[in-house]
Coordinates of C-alpha atoms and ligand atoms in Angstrom, one line a residue:
X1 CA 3.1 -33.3 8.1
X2 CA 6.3 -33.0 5.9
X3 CA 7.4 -30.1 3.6
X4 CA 6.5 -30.8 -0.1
X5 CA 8.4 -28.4 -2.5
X6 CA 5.4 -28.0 -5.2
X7 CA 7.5 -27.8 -9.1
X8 CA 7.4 -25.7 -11.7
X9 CA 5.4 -28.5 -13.8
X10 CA 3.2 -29.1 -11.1
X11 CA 2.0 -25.2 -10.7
X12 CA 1.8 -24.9 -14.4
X13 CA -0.6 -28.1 -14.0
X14 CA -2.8 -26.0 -12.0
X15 CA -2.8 -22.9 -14.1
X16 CA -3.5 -24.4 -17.3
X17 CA -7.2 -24.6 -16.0
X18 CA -7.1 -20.7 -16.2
X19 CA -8.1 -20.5 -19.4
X20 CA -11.0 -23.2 -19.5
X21 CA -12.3 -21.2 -16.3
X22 CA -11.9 -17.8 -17.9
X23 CA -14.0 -19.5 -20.9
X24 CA -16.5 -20.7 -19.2
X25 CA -17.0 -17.5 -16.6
X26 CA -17.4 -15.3 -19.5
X27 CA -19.8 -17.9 -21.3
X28 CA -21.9 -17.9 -17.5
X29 CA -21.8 -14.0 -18.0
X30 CA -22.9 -13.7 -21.1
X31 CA -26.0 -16.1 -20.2
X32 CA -27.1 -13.8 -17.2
X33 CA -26.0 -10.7 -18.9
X34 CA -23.4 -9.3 -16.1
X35 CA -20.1 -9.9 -15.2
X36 CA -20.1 -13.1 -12.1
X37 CA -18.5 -11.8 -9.2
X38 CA -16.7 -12.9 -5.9
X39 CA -16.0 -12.4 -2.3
X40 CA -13.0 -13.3 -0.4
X41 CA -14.1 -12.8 3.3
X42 CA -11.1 -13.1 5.6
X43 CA -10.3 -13.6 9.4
X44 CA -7.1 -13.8 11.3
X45 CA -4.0 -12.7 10.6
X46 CA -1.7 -10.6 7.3
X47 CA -0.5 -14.2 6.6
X48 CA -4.4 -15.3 6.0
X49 CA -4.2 -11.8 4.1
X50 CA -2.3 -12.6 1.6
X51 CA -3.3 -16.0 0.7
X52 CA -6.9 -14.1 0.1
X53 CA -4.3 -11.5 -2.4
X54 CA -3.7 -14.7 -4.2
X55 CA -7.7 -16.6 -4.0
X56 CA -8.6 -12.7 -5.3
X57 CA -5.8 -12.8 -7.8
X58 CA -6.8 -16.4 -9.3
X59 CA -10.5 -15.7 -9.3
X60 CA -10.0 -12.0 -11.3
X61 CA -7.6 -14.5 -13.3
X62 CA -10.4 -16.2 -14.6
X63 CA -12.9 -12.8 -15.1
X64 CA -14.5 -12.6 -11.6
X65 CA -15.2 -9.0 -10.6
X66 CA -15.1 -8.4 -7.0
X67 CA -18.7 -8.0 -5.6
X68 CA -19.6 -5.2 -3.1
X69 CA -19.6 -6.5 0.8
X70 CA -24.0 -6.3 1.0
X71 CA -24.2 -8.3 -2.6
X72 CA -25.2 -11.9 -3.0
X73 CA -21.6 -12.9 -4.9
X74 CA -21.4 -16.5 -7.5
X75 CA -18.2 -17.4 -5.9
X76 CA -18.0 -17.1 -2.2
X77 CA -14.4 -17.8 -0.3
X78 CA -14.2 -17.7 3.8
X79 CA -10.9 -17.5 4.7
X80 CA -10.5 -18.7 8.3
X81 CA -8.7 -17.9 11.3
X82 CA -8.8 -20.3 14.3
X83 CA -6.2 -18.6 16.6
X84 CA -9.3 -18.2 19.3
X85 CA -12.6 -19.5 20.0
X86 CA -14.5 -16.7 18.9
X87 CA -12.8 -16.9 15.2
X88 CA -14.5 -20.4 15.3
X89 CA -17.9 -19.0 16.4
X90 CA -18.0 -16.0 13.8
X91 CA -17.3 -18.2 10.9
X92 CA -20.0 -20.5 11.5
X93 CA -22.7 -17.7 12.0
X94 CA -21.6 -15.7 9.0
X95 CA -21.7 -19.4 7.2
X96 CA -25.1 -20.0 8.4
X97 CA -26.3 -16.7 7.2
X98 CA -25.9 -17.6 3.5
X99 CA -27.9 -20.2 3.6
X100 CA -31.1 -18.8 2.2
X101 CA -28.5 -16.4 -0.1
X102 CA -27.4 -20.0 -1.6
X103 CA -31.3 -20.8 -2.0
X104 CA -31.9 -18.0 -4.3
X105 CA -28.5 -18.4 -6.6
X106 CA -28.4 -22.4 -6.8
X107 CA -25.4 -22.0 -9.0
X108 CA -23.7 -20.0 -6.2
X109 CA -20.3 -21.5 -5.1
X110 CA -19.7 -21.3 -1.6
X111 CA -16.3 -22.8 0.2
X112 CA -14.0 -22.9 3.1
X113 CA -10.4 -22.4 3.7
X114 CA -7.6 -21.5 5.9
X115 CA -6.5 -22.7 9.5
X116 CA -9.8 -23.5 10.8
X117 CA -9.8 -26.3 7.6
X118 CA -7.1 -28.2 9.4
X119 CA -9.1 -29.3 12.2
X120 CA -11.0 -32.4 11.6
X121 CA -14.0 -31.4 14.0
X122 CA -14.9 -28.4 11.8
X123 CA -15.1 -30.2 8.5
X124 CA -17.5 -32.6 10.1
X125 CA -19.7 -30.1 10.7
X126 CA -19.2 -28.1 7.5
X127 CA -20.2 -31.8 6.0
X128 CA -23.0 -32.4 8.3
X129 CA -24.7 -28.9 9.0
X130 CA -23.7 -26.9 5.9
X131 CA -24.9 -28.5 3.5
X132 CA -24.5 -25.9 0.6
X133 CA -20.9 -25.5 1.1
X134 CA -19.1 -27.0 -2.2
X135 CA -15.7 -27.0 -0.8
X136 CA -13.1 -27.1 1.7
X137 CA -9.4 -26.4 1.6
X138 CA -6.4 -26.1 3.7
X139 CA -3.8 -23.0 4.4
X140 CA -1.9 -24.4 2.3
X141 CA -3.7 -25.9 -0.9
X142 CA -4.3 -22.0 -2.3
X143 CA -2.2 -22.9 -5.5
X144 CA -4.8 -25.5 -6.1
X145 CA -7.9 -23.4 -6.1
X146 CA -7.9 -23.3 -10.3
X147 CA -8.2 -27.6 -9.8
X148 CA -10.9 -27.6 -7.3
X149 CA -12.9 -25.1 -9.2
X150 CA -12.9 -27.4 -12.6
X151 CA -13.3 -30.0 -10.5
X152 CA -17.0 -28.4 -9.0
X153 CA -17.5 -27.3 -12.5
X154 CA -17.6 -30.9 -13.9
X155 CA -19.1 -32.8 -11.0
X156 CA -21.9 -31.9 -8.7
X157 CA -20.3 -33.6 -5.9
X158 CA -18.5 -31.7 -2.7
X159 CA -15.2 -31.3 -2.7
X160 CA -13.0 -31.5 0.7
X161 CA -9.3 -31.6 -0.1
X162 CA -7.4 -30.2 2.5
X163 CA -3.9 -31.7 2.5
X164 CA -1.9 -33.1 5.2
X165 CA 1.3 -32.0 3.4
X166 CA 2.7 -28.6 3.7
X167 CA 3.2 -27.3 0.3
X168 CA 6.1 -24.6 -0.7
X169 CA 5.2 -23.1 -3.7
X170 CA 6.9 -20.3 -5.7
X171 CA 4.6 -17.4 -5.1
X172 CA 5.9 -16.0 -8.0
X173 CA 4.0 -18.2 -10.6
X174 CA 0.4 -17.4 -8.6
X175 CA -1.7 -14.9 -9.5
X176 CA -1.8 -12.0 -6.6
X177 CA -4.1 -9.1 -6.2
X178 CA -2.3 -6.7 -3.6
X179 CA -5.3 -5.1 -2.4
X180 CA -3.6 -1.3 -1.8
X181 CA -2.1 0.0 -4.6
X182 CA 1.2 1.4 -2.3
X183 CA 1.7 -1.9 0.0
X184 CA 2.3 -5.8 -0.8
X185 CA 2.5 -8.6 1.3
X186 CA 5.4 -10.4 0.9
X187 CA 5.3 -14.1 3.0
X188 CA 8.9 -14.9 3.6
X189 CA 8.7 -18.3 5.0
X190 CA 5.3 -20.5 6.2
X191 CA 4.5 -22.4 9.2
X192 CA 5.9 -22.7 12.2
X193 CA 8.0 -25.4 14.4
X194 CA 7.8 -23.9 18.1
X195 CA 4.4 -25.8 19.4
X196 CA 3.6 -22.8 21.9
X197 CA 1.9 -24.5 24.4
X198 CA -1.7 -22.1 23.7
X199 CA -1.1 -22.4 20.1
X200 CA -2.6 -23.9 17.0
X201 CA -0.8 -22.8 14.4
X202 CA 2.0 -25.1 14.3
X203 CA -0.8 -27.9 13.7
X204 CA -2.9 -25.8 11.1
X205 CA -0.2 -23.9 9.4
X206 CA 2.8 -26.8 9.3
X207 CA 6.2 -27.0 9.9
X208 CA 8.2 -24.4 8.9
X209 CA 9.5 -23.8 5.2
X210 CA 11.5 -20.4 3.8
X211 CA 11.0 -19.7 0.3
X212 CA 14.5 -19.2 -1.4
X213 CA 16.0 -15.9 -0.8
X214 CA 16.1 -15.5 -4.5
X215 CA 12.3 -15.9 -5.3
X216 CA 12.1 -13.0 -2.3
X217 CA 14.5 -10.8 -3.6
X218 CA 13.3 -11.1 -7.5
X219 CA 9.6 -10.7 -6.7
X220 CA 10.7 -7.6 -5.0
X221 CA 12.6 -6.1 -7.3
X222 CA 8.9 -6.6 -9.6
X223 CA 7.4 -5.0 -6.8
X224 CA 9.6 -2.0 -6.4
X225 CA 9.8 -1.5 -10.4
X226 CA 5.8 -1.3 -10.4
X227 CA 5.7 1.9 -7.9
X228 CA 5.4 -0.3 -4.7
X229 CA 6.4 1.8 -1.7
X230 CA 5.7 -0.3 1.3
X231 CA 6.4 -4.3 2.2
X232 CA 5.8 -6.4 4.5
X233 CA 7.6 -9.5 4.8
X234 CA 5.4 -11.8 6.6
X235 CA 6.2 -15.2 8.7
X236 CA 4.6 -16.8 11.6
X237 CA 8.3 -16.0 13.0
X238 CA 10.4 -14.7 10.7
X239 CA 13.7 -14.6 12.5
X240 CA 14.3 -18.1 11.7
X241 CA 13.9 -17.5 8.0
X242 CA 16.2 -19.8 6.0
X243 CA 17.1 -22.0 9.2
X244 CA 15.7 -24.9 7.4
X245 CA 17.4 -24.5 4.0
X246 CA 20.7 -25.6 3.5
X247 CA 23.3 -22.4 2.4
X248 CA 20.3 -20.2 2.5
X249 CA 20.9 -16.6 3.8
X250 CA 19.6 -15.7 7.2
X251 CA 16.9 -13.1 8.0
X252 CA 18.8 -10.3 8.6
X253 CA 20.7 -10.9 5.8
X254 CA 17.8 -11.0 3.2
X255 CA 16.5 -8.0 5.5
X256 CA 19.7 -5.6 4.2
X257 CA 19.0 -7.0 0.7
X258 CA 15.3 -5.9 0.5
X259 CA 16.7 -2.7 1.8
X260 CA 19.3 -2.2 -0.7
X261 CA 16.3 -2.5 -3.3
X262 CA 15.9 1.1 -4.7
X263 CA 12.4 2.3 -4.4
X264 CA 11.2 1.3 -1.4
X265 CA 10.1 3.8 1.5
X266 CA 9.1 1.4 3.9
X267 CA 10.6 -2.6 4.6
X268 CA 8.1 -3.7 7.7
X269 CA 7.9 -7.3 9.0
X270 CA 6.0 -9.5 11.2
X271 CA 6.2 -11.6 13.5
X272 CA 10.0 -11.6 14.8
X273 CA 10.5 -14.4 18.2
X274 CA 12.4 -13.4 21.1
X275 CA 14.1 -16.4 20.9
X276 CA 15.5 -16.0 17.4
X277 CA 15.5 -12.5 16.8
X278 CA 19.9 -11.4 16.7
X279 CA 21.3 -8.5 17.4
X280 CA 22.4 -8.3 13.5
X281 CA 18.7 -7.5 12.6
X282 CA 18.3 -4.9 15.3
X283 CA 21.7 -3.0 13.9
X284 CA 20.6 -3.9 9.9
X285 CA 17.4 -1.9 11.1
X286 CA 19.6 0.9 12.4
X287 CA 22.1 1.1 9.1
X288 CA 19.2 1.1 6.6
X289 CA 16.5 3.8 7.3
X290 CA 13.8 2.5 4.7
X291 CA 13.5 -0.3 7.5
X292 CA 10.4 0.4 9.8
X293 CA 11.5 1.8 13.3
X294 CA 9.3 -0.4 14.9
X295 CA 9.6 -3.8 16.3
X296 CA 6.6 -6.0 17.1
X297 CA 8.2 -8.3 20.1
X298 CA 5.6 -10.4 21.5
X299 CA 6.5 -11.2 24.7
X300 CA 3.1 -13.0 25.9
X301 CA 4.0 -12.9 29.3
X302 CA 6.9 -11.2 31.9
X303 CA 7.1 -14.1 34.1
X304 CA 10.1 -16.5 33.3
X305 CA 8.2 -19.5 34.7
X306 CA 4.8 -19.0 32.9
X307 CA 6.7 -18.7 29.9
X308 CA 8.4 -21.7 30.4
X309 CA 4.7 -23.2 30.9
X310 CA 4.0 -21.6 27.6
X311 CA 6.9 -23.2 25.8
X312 CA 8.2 -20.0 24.7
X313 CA 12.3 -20.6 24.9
X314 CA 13.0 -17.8 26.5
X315 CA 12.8 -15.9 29.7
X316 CA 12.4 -12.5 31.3
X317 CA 15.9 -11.6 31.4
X318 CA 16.5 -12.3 27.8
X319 CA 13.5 -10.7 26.2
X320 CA 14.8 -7.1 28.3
X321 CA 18.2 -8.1 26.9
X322 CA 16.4 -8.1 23.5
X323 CA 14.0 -5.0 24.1
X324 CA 16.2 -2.6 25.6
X325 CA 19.0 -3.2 23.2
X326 CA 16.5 -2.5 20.9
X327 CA 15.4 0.4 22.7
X328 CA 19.1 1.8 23.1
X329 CA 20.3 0.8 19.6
X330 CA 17.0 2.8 17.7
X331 CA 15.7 5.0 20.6
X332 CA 13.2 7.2 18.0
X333 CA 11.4 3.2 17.5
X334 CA 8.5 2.1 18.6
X335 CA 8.2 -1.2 20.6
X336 CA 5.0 -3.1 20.6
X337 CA 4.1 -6.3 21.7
X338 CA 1.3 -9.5 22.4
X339 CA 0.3 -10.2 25.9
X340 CA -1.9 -12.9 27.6
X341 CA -3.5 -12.6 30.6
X342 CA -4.8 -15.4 32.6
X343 CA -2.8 -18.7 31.8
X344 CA -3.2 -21.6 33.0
X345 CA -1.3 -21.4 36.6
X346 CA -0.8 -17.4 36.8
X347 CA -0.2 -16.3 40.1
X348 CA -0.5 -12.9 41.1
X349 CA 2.8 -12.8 40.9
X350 CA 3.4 -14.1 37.8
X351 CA 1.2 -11.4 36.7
X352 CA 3.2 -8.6 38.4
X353 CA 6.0 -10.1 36.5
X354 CA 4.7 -9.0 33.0
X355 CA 3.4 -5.7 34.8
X356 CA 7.0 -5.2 35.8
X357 CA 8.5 -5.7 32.4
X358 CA 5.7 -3.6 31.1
X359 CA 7.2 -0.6 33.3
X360 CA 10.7 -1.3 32.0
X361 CA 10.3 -1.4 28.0
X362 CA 7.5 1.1 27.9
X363 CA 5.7 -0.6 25.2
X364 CA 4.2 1.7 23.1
X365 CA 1.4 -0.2 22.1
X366 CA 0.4 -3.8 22.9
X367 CA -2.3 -6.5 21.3
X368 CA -3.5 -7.7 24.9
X369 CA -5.6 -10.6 24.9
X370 CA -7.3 -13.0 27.4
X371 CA -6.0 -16.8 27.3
X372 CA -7.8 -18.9 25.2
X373 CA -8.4 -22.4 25.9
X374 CA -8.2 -24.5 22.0
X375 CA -8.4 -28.0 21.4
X376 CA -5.6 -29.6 21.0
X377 CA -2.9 -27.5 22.8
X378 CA -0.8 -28.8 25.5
X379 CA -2.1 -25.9 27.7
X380 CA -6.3 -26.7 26.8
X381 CA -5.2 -30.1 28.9
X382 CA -3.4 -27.8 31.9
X383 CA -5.3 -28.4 35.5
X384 CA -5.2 -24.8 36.7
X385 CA -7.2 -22.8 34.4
X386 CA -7.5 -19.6 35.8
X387 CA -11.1 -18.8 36.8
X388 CA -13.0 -16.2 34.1
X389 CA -13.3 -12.8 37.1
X390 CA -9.5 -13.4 37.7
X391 CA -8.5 -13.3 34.1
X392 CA -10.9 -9.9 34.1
X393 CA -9.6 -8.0 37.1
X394 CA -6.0 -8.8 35.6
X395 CA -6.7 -7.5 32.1
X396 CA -8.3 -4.8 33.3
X397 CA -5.1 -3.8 35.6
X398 CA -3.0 -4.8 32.2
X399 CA -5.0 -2.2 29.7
X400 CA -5.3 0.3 32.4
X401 CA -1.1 0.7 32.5
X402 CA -0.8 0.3 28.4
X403 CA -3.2 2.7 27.8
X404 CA -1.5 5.2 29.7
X405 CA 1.5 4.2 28.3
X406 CA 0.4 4.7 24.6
X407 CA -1.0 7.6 25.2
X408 CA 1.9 8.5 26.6
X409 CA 3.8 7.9 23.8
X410 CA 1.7 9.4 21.3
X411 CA 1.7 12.3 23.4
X412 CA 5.6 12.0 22.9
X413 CA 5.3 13.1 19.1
X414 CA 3.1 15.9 19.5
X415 CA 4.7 19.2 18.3
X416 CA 7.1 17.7 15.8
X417 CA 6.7 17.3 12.1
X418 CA 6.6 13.0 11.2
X419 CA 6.6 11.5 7.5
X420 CA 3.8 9.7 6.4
X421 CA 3.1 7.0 4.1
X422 CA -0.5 8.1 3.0
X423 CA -3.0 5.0 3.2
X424 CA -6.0 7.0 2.0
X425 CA -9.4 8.9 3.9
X426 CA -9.9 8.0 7.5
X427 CA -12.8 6.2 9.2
X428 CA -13.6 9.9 11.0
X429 CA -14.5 12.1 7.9
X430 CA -14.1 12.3 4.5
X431 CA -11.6 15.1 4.5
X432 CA -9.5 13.8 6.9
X433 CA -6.7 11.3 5.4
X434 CA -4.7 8.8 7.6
X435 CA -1.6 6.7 7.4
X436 CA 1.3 5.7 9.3
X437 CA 4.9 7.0 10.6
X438 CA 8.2 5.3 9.8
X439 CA 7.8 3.9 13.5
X440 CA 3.9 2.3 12.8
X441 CA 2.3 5.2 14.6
X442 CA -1.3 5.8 13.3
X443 CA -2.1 9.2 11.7
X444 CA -5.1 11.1 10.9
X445 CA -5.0 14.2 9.3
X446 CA -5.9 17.3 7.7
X447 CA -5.0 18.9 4.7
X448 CA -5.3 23.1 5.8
X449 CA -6.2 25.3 3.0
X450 CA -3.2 27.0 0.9
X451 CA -1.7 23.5 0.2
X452 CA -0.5 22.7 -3.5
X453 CA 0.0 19.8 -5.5
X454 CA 1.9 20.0 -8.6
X455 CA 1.0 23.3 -8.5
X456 CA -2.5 22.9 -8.0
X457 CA -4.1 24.8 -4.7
X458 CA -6.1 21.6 -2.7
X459 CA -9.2 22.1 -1.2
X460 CA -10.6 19.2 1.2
X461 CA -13.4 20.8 1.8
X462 CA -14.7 20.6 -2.1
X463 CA -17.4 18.1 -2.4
X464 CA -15.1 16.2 -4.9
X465 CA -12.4 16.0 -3.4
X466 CA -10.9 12.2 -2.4
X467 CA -9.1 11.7 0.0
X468 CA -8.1 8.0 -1.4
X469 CA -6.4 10.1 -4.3
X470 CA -3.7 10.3 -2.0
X471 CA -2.7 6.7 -1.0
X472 CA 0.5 5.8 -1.5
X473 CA 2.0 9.4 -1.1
X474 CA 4.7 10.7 1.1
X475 CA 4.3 13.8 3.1
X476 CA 5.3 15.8 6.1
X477 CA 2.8 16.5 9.0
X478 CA 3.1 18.2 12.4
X479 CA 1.6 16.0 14.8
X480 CA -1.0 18.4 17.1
X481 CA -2.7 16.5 19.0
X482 CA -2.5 13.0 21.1
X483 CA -5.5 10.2 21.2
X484 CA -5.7 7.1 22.9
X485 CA -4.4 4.8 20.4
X486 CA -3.7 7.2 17.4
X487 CA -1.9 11.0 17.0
X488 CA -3.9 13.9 14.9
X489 CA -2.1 16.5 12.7
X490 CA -1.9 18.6 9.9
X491 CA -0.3 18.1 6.6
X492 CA 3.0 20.5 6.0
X493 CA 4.1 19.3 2.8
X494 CA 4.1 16.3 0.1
X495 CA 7.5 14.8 0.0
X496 CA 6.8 13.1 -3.3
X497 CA 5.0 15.2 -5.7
X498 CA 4.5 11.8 -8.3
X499 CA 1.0 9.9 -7.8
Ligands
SF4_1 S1 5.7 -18.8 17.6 FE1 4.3 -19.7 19.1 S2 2.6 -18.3 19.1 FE2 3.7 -17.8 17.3 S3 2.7 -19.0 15.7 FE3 4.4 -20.3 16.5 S4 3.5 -21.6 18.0 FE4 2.1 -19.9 17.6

């Protein structure tokens, strides 16, 4: 795999199909007498995310409306994850259940891309058992989605072109649909070069490539012009930002210039490394308070020699150095982290270990998960798996002491008034709204009667009232009550009265 800068000429290659696609699209409409449509269906992480913002920004490029979830789309994208097994087992059932879809729209076009493309064994059996699949891509071919769709529309034949390069393009010059009108995903740098011993990505994602400093910064200064409130600069690990680029700025550095960026209320990133992550981006988070106060740390396991085992570069006593400088330095902050259970060669005291450390930072939430044995990790080969009822009674020991801790911490919050970035009506009922603290903390809430907007008296309890009217807002709420993994309260004022 080596790095392949994609030019300017070579993008505009690509994109000169858009209007031949747009041409016929419209033609295809006009014949069936509706608009075609798509559906981007993604798995895995924000970074899978927002290449599907830029698959959904191509395909409404060309004059493709987005097709409700229970429709039978013409253009279907699954955008795969391959992080664990059961990403690898939902794909192919959801895959499997268009197959008679595909039978009643021959002209339907079906493909395949992300991580899961860059393993050899899946597009053998994309090839052999799913037939009515017209294409596979990699993570990294997205830019080249306008080339493989001509491509289909002037031959019959399949098409599986997922590269072994790893392409850096200018995300600037894609088309990109950010799918809430107050957030974008902003990817910083792709792929990774740490080789985790339980990982995949470093062998589906590539090595790892920043995009220059001043692409980042200009698209967003575009983003904070059109009304954008919110970004999140994304990487696999995005503390080594701009180690591979000669004279390139380092994270922390382009971190302070995002925040100098008028505009926005909320710089968030994911995922920071304990073994890169400096001390300058824990105090640029403290100087500039439109950075989140919230670090996402994954630690993946408190025992120094397991994470040795697991490749990780660091050990216990440096990710504590890390945390609780972290926790001294922003002590309002939440701290979360990614822990695995169960692998390969855990004793019971290496899992007391990460129990221990546990205790000490306090997490305030965590992403526990069970150890996953994939193909073609060092640790898949490892001769002490742990048995499955081991791996159980541990993670039910781990969740039992989170859970009390994040409930713990959400109880923290109760009683006093939080600001809120307004992502819209909650999953619980249509007059309740939810969004998220300055410190990630999840939100739902109420607005009580009596409460104006631009002079306007609101009442949720109309039968037109929309609660997704509100995204994107700022407001004040008094947090009431504590849940297990979430805080409830009621609204006490909008901070910014434009919508
Ligand atoms: S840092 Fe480790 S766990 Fe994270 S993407 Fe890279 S190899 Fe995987």
């Amino acid at each position: 795999m080596s790095t392949v800068i994609v030019s300017q000429d070579e993008l505009s290659r690509y994109n000169s199909l858009i209007p031949m696609l747009k041409k016929h699209i419209s033609e295809a409409g006009i014949d069936r007498g509706r608009p075609l449509t798509y559906l981007v269906k993604t798995y895995g992480c924000q970074l899978n995310e927002s290449d599907s913002e830029k698959i959904e920004g191509i395909f409404q490029e060309i004059g493709l409306v987005e097709a409700k979830e229970e429709e039978t789309p013409d253009f279907l994208i699954f955008n795969t994850c391959t992080i664990r097994e059961n990403a690898d087992i939902r794909l192919f059932g959801n895959l499997g259940a268009y197959k008679s879809r595909k039978k009643e729209n021959r002209d339907m076009f079906i493909a395949v891309c992300g991580c899961m493309m860059k393993q050899q064994e899946n597009i053998d059996r994309i090839k052999k058992s799913f037939p009515y699949v017209d294409a596979c891509f990699g993570p990294s071919d997205i830019h080249m989605l306008p080339k493989i769709l001509a491509n289909k529309l002037n031959q019959r034949k399949r098409i599986f072109s997922v590269s072994e390069e790893d392409y850096l393009v200018d995300d600037n010059d894609i088309p990109v649909l950010h799918k809430r009108k107050f957030r974008a995903l902003v990817p910083i740098m792709y792929g990774c070069n740490n080789f985790c011993t339980y990982c995949v990505v470093p062998y589906t994602r590539g090595r790892e490539r920043s995009r220059s400093s001043e692409q980042i910064l200009s698209q967003l200064r575009d983003l904070a012009a059109s009304g954008y409130k919110e970004v999140m600069l994304l990487g696999q690990n995005v503390n080594s930002y701009g180690k591979d680029k000669e004279g390139e700025i380092s994270f922390a550095k382009l971190l302070e210039e995002a925040a100098k960026i008028p505009g926005f209320s909320r710089i968030r990133f994911m995922t920071s490394h304990p073994k890169d992550i400096s001390e300058e981006v824990i105090y640029t988070m403290k100087k500039y308070p439109n950075i989140e106060r919230h670090l996402h740390l994954p630690m993946q396991s408190g025992s120094s020699s397991i994470l040795k085992r697991m490749n990780r570069h660091y050990d216990q006593e440096q990710y504590l150095k890390t945390a609780m400088l972290f926790r001294k330095e922003l002590p309002d902050a939440t701290v979360t982290t990614d822990i695995i259970v169960g692998f390969p060669g855990e004793t019971e005291e290496d899992f007391q270990a990460t129990l221990d450390v546990i205790e000490k930072v306090k997490f305030d939430s965590a992403f526990t998960f069970q150890y996953s044995r994939r193909p073609g990790t060092k640790a898949a080969d490892y001769p002490d798996q742990i048995p499955q009822d081991v791996v159980t009674e541990r993670f039910g020991r781990l969740l039992e002491l989170q859970n009390a801790l994040t409930f713990a911490s959400n109880e923290s919050v109760v009683g006093k008034t939080e600001e809120i970035l307004i992502e819209g009506k909650s999953a619980t009922a249509p007059d309740v709204l939810t969004g998220r603290t300055n410190s990630n903390r999840l939100v739902n809430f109420r607005i009580p009667a009596g409460i104006e907007l631009n002079g306007k008296k609101i009442d949720s309890s109309a039968p037109d009232f929309d609660a997704d009217e509100f995204e994107g807002m700022l407001a004040n709420v008094r947090i009431t009550r504590a849940k297990p993994y979430s805080v409830e309260g009621e609204l006490e004022s909008f901070i910014d009265e434009s919508r």
